[in-house]
N, CA, C and O atoms as a GROMACS GRO file, in nm:
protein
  524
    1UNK      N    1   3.029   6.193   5.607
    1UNK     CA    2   3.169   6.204   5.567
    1UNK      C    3   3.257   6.154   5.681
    1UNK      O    4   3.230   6.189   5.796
    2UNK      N    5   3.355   6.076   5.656
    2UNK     CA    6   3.436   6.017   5.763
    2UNK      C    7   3.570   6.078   5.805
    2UNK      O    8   3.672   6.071   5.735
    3UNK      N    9   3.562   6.140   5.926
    3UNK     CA   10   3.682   6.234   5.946
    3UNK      C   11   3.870   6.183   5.898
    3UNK      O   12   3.951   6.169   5.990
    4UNK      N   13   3.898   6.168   5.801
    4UNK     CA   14   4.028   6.154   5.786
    4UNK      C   15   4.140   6.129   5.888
    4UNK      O   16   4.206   6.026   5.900
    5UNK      N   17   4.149   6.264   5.972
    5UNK     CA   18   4.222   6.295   6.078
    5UNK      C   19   4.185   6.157   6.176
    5UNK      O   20   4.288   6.090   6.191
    6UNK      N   21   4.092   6.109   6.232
    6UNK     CA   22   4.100   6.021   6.307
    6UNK      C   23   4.164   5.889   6.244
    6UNK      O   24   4.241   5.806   6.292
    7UNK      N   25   4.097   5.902   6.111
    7UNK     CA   26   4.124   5.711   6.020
    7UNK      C   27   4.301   5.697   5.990
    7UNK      O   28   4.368   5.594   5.995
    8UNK      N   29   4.348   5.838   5.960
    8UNK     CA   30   4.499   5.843   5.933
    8UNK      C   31   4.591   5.925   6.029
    8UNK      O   32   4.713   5.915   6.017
    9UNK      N   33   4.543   5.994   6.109
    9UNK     CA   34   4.670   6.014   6.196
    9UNK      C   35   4.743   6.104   6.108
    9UNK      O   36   4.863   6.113   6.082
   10UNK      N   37   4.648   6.165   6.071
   10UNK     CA   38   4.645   6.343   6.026
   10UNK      C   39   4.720   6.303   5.866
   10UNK      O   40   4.696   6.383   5.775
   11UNK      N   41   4.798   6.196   5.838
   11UNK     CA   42   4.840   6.145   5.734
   11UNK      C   43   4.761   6.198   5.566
   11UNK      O   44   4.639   6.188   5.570
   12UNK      N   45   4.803   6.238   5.461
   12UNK     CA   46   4.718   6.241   5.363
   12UNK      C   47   4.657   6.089   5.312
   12UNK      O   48   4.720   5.984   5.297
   13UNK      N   49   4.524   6.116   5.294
   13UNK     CA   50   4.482   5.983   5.234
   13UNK      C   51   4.469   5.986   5.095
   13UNK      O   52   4.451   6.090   5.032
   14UNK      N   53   4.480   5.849   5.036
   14UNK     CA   54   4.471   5.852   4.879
   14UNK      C   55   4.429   5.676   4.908
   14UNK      O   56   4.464   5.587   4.984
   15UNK      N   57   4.307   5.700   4.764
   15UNK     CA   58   4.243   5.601   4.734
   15UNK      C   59   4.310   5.589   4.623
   15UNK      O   60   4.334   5.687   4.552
   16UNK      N   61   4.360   5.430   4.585
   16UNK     CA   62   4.459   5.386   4.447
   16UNK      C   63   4.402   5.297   4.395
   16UNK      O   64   4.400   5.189   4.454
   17UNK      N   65   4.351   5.307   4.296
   17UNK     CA   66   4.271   5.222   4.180
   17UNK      C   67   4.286   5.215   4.065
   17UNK      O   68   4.237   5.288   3.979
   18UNK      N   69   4.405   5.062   4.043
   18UNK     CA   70   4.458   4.978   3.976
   18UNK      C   71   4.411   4.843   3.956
   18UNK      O   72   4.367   4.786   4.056
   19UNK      N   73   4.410   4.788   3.856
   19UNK     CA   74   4.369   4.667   3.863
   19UNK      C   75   4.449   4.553   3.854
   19UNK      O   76   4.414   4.440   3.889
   20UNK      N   77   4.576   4.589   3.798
   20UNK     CA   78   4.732   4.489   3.812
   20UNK      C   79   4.739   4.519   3.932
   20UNK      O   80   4.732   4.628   3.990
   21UNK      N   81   4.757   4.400   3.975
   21UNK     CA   82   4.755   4.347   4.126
   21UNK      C   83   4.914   4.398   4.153
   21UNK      O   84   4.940   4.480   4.241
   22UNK      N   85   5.033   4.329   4.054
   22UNK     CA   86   5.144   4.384   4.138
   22UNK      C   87   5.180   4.501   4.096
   22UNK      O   88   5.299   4.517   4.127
   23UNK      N   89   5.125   4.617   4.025
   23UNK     CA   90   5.110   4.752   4.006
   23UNK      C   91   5.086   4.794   4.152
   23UNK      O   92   5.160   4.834   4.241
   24UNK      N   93   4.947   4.769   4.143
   24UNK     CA   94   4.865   4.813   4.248
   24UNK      C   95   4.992   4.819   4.368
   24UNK      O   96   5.041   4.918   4.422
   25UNK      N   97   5.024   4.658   4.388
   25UNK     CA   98   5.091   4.679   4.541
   25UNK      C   99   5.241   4.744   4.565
   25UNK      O  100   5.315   4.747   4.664
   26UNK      N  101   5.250   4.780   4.472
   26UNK     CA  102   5.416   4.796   4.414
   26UNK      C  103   5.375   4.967   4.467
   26UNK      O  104   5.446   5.018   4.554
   27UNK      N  105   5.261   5.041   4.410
   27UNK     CA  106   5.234   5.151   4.399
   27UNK      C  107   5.176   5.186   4.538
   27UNK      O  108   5.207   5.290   4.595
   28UNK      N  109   5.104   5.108   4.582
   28UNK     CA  110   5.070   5.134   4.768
   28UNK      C  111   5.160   5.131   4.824
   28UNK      O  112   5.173   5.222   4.906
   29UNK      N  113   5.277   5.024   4.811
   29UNK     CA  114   5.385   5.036   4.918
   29UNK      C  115   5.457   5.185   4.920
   29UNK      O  116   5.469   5.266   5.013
   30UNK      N  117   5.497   5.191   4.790
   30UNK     CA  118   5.562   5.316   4.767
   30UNK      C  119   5.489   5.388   4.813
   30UNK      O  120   5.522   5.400   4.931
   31UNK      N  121   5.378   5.468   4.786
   31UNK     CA  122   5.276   5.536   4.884
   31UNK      C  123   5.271   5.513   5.099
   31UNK      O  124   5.253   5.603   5.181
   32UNK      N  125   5.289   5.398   5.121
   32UNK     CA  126   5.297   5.428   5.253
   32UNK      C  127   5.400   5.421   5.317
   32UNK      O  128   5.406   5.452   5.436
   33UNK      N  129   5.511   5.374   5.240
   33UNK     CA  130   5.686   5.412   5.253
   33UNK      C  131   5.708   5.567   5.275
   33UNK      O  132   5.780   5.619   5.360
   34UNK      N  133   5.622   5.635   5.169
   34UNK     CA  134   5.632   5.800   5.182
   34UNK      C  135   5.489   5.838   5.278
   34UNK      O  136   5.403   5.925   5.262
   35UNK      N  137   5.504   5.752   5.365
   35UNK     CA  138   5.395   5.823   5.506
   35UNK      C  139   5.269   5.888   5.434
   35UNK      O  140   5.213   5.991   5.471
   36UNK      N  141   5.238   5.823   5.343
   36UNK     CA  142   5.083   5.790   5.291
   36UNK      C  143   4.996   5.730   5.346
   36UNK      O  144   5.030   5.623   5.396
   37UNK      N  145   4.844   5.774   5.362
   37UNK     CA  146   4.760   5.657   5.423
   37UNK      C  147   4.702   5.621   5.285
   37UNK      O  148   4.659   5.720   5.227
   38UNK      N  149   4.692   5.521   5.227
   38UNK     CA  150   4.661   5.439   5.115
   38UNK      C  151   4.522   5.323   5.122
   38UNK      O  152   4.540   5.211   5.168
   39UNK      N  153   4.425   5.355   5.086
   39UNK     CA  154   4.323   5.227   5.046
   39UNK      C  155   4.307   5.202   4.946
   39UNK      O  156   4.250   5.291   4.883
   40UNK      N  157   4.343   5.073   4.866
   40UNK     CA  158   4.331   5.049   4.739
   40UNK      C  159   4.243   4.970   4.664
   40UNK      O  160   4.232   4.861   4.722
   41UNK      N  161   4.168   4.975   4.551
   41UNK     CA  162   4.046   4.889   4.485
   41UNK      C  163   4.110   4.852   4.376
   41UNK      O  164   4.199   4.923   4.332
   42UNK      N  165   4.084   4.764   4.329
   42UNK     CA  166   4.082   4.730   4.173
   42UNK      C  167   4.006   4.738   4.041
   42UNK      O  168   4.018   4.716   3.921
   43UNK      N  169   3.909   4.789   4.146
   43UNK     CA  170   3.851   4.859   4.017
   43UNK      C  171   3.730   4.996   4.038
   43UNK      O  172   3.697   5.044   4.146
   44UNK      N  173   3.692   5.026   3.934
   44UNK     CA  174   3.605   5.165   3.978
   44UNK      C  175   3.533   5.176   4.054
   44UNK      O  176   3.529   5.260   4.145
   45UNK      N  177   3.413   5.032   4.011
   45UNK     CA  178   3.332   5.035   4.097
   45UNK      C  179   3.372   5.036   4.281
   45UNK      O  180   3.325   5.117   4.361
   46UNK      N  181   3.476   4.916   4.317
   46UNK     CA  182   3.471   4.894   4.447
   46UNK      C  183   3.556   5.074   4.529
   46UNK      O  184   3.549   5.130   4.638
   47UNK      N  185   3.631   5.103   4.390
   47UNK     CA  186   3.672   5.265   4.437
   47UNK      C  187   3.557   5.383   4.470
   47UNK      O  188   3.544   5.459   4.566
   48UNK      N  189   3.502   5.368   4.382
   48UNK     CA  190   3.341   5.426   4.400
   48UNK      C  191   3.292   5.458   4.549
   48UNK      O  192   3.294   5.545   4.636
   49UNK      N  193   3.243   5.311   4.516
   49UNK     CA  194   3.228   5.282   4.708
   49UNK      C  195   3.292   5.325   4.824
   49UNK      O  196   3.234   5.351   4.929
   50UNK      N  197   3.448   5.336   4.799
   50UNK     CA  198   3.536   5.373   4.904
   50UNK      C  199   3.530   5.488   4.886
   50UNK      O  200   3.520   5.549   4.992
   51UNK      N  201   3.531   5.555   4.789
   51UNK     CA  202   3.524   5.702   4.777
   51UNK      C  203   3.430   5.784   4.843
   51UNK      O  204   3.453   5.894   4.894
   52UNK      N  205   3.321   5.722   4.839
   52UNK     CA  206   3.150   5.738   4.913
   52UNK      C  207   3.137   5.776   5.070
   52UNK      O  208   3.053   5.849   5.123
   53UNK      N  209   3.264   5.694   5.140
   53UNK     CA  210   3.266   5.681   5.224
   53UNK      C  211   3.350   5.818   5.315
   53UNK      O  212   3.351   5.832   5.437
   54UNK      N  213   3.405   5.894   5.224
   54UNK     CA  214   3.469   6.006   5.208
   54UNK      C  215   3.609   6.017   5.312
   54UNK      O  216   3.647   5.915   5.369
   55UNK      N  217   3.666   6.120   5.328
   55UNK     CA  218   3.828   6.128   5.378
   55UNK      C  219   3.972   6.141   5.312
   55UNK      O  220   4.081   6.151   5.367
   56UNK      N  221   3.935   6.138   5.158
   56UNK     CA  222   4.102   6.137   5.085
   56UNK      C  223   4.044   6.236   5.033
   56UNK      O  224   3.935   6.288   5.011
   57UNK      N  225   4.210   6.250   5.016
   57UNK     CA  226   4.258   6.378   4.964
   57UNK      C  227   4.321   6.399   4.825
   57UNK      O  228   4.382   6.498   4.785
   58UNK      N  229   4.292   6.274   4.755
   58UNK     CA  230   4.354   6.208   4.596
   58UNK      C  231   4.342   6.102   4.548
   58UNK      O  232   4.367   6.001   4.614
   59UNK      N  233   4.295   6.094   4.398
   59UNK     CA  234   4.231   5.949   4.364
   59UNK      C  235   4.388   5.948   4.291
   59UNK      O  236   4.440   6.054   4.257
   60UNK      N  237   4.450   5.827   4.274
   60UNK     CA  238   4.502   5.773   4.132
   60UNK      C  239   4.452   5.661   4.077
   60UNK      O  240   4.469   5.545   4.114
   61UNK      N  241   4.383   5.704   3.980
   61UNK     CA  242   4.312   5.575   3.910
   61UNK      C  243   4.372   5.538   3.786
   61UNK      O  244   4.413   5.631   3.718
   62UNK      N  245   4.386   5.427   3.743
   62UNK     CA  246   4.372   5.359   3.638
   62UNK      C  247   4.270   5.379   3.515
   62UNK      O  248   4.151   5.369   3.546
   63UNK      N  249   4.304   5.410   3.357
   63UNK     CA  250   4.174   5.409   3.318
   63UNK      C  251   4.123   5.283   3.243
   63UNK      O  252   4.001   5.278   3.227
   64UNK      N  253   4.204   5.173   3.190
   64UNK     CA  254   4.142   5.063   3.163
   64UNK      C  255   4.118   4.996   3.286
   64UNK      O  256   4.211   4.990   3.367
   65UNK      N  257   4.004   4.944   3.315
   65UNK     CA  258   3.996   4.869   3.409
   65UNK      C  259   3.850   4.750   3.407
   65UNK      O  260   3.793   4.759   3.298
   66UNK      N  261   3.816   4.698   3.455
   66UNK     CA  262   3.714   4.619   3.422
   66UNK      C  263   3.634   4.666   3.561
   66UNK      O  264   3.670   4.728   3.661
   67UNK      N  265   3.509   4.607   3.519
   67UNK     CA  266   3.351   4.664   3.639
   67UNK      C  267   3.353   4.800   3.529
   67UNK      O  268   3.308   4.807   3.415
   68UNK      N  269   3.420   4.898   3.607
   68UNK     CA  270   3.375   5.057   3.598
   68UNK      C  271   3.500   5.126   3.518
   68UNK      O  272   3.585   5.160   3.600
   69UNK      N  273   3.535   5.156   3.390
   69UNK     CA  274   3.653   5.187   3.346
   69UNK      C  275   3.701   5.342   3.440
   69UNK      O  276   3.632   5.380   3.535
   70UNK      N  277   3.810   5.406   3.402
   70UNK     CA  278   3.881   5.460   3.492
   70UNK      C  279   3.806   5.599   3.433
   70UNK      O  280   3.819   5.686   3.519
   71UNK      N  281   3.755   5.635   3.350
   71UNK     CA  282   3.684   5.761   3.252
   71UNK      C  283   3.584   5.770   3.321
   71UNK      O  284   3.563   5.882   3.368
   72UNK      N  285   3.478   5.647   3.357
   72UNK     CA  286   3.325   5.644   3.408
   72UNK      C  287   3.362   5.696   3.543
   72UNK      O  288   3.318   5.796   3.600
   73UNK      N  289   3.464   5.598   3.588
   73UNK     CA  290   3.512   5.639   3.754
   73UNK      C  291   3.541   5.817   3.792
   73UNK      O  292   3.500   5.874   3.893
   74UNK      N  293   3.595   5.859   3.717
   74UNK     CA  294   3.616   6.000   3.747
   74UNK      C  295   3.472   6.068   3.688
   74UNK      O  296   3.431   6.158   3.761
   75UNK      N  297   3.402   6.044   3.587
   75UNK     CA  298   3.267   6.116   3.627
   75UNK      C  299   3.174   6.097   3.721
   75UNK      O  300   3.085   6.174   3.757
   76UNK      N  301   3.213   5.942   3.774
   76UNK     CA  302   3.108   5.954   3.901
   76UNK      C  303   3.184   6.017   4.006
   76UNK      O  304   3.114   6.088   4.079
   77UNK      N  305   3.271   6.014   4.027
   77UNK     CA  306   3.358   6.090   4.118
   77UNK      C  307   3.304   6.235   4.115
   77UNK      O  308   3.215   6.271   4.192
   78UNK      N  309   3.354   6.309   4.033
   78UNK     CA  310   3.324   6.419   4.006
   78UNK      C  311   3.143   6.499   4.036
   78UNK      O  312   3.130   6.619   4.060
   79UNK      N  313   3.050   6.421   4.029
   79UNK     CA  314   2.943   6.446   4.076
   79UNK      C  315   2.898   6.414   4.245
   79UNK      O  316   2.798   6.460   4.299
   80UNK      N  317   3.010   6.317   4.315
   80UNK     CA  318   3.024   6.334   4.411
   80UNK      C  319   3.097   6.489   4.490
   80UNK      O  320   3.073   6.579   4.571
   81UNK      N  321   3.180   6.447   4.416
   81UNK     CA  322   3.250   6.559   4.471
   81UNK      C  323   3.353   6.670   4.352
   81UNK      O  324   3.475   6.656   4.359
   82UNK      N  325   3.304   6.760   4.264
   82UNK     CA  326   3.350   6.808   4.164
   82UNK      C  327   3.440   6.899   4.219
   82UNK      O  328   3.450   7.009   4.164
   83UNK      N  329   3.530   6.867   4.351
   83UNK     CA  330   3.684   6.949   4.391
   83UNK      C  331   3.788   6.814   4.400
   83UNK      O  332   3.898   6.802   4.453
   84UNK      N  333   3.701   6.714   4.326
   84UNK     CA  334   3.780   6.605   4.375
   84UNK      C  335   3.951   6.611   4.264
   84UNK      O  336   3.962   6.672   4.158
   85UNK      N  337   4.039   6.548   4.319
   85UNK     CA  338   4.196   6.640   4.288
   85UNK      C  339   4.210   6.463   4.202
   85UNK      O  340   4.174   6.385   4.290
   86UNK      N  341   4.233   6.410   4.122
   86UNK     CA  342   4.274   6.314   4.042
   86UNK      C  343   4.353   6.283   3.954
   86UNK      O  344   4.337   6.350   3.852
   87UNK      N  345   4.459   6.185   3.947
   87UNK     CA  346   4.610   6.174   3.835
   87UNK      C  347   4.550   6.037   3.814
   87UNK      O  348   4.537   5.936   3.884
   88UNK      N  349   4.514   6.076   3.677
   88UNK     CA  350   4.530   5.936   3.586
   88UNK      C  351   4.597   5.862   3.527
   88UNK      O  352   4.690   5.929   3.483
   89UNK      N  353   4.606   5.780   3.503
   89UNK     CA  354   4.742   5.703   3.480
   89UNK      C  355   4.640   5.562   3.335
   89UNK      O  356   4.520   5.532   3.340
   90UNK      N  357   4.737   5.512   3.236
   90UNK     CA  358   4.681   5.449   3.130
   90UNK      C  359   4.817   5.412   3.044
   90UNK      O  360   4.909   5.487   3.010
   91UNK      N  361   4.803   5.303   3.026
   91UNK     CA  362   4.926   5.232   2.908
   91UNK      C  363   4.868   5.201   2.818
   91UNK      O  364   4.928   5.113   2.757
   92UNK      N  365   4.747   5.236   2.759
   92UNK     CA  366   4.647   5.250   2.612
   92UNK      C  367   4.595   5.080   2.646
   92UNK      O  368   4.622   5.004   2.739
   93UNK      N  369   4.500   5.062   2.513
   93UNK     CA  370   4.513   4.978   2.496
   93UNK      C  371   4.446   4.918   2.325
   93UNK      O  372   4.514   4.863   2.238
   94UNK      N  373   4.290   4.954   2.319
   94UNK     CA  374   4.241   4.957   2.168
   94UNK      C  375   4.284   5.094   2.070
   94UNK      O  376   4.266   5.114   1.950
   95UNK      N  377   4.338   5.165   2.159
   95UNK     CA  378   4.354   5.321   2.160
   95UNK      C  379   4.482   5.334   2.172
   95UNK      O  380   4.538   5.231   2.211
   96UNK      N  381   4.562   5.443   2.148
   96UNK     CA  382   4.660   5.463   2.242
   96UNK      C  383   4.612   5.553   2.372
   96UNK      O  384   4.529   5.644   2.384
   97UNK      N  385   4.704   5.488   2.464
   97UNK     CA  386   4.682   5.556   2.628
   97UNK      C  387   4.674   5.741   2.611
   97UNK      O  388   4.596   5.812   2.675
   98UNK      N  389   4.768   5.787   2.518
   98UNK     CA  390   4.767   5.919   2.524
   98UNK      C  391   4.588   5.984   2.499
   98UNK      O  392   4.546   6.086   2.555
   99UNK      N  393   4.501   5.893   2.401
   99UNK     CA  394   4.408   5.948   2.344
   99UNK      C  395   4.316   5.897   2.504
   99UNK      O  396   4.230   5.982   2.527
  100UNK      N  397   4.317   5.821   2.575
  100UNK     CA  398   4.309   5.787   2.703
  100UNK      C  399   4.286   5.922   2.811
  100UNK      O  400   4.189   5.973   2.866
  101UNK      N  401   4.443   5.952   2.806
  101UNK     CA  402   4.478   6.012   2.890
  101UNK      C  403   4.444   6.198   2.820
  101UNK      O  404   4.498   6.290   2.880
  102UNK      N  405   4.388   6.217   2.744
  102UNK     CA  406   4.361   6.318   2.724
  102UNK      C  407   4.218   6.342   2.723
  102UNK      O  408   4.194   6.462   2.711
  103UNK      N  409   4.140   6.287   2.730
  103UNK     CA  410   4.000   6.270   2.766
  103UNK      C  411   3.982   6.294   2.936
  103UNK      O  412   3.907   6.375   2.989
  104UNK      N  413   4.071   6.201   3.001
  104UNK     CA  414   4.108   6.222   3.170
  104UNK      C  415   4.113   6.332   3.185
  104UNK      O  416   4.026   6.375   3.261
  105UNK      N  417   4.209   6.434   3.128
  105UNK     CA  418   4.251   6.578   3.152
  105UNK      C  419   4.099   6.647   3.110
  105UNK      O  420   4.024   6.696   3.195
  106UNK      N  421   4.069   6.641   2.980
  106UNK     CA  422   3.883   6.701   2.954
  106UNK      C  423   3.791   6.684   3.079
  106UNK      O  424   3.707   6.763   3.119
  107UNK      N  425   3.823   6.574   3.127
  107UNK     CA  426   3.709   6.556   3.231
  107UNK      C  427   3.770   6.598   3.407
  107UNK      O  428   3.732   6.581   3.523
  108UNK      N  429   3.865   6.650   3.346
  108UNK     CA  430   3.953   6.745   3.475
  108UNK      C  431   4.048   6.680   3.578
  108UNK      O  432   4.087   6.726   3.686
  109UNK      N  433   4.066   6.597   3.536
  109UNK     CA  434   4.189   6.536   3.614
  109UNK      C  435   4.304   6.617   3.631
  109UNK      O  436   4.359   6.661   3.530
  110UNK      N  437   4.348   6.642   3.738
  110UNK     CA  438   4.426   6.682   3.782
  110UNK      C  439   4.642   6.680   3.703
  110UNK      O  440   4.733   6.757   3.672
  111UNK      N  441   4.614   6.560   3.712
  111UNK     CA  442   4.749   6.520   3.666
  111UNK      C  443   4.692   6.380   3.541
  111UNK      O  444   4.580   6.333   3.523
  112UNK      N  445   4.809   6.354   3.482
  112UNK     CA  446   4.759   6.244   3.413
  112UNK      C  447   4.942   6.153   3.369
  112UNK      O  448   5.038   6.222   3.336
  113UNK      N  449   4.949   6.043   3.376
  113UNK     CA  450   5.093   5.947   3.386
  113UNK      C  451   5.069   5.864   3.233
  113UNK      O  452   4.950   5.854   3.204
  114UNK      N  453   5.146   5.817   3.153
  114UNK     CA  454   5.164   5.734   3.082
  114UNK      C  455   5.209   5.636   3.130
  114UNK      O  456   5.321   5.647   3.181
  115UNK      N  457   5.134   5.492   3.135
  115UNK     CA  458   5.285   5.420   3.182
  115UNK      C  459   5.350   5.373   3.032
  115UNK      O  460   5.318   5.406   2.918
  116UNK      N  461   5.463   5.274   3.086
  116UNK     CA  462   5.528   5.284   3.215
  116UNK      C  463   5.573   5.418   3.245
  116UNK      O  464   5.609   5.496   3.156
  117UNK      N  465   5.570   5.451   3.388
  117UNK     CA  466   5.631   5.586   3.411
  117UNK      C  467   5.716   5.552   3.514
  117UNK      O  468   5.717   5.441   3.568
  118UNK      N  469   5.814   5.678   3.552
  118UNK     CA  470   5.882   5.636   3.695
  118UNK      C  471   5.851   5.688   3.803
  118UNK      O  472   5.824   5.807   3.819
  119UNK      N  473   5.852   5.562   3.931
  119UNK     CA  474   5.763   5.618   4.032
  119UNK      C  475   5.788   5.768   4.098
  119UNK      O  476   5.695   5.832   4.148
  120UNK      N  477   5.953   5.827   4.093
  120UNK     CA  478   5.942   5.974   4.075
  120UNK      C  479   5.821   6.058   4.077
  120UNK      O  480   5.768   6.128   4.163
  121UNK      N  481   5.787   6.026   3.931
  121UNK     CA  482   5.741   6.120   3.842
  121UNK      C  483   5.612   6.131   3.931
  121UNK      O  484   5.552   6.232   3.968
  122UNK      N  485   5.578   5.963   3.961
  122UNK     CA  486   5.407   6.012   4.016
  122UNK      C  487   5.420   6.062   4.132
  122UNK      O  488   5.315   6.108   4.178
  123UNK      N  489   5.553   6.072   4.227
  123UNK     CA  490   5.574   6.109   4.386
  123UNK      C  491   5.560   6.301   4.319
  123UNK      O  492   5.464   6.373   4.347
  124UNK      N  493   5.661   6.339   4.245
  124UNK     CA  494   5.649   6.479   4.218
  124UNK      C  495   5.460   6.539   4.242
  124UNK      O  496   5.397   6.593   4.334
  125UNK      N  497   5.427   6.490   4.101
  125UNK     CA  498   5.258   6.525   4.038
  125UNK      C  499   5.172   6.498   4.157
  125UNK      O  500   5.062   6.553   4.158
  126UNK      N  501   5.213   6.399   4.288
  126UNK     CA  502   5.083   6.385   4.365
  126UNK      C  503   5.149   6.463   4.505
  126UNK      O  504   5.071   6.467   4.600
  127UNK      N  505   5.245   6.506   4.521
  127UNK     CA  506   5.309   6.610   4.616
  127UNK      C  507   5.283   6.725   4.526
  127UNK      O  508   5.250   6.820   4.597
  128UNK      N  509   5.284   6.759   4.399
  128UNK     CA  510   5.232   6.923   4.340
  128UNK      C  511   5.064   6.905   4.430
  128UNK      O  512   5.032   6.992   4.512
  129UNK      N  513   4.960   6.772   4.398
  129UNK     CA  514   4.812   6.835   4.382
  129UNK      C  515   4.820   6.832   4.498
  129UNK      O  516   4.728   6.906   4.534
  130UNK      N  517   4.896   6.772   4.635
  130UNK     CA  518   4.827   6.771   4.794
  130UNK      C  519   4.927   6.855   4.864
  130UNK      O  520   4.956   6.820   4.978
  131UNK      N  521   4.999   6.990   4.800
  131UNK     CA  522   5.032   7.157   4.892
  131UNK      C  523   4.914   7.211   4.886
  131UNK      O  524   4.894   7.322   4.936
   0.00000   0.00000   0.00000
């Protein structure tokens, strides 16, 4: 497990896994604007990996995504580490996102976003899961 405290400078870490690129960076900045330490993947699998490597303190994942969808991603997560704290986030797609995003919550996600949402909303829900 890789001590946090040294990699961030006591900072909370969060792994962000999006696969819209200017989501993604739109959503990291905002994250290290608010004195976030942020590593971001695009998709499950390469989140997986980073996750493996251990030190955060919050996934926000995406659940359509290509490699590893964002559903598979939080069950492998979860057998890594089943205290792991996660806000899902989904704008549907063969489905609607809600039927998405309520499966996320079954499989214990923490928080869960519709998009579009406002970045507010996700600063509130990921300051509720990391007091």
């Amino acid at each position: 497990m890789v001590n946090n405290d040294l990699l961030c400078g006591g900072r909370k870490a969060i792994l962000l896994v999006e696969d819209d690129d200017e989501l993604r960076q739109l959503l990291e900045q905002t994250l290290l604007d608010r004195g976030y330490a942020v590593i971001s993947a695009a998709d499950g699998k390469a989140a997986l990996k980073l996750y493996a490597r251990g030190g955060f303190d919050l996934v926000i994942a995406d659940i359509l995504m290509p490699e590893m969808d964002g559903l598979e991603l939080v069950g492998a997560l979860r057998k890594l580490n089943p205290e792991v704290r996660i806000i899902a986030m989904s704008g549907g797609g063969m489905v609607s996102g809600a039927q998405y995003l309520t499966t996320a919550r079954l499989l214990g996600c923490a928080g869960i976003l519709a998009k579009p949402f406002k970045l507010e909303k996700l600063m509130e829900m990921l300051e509720q899961q990391l007091r």
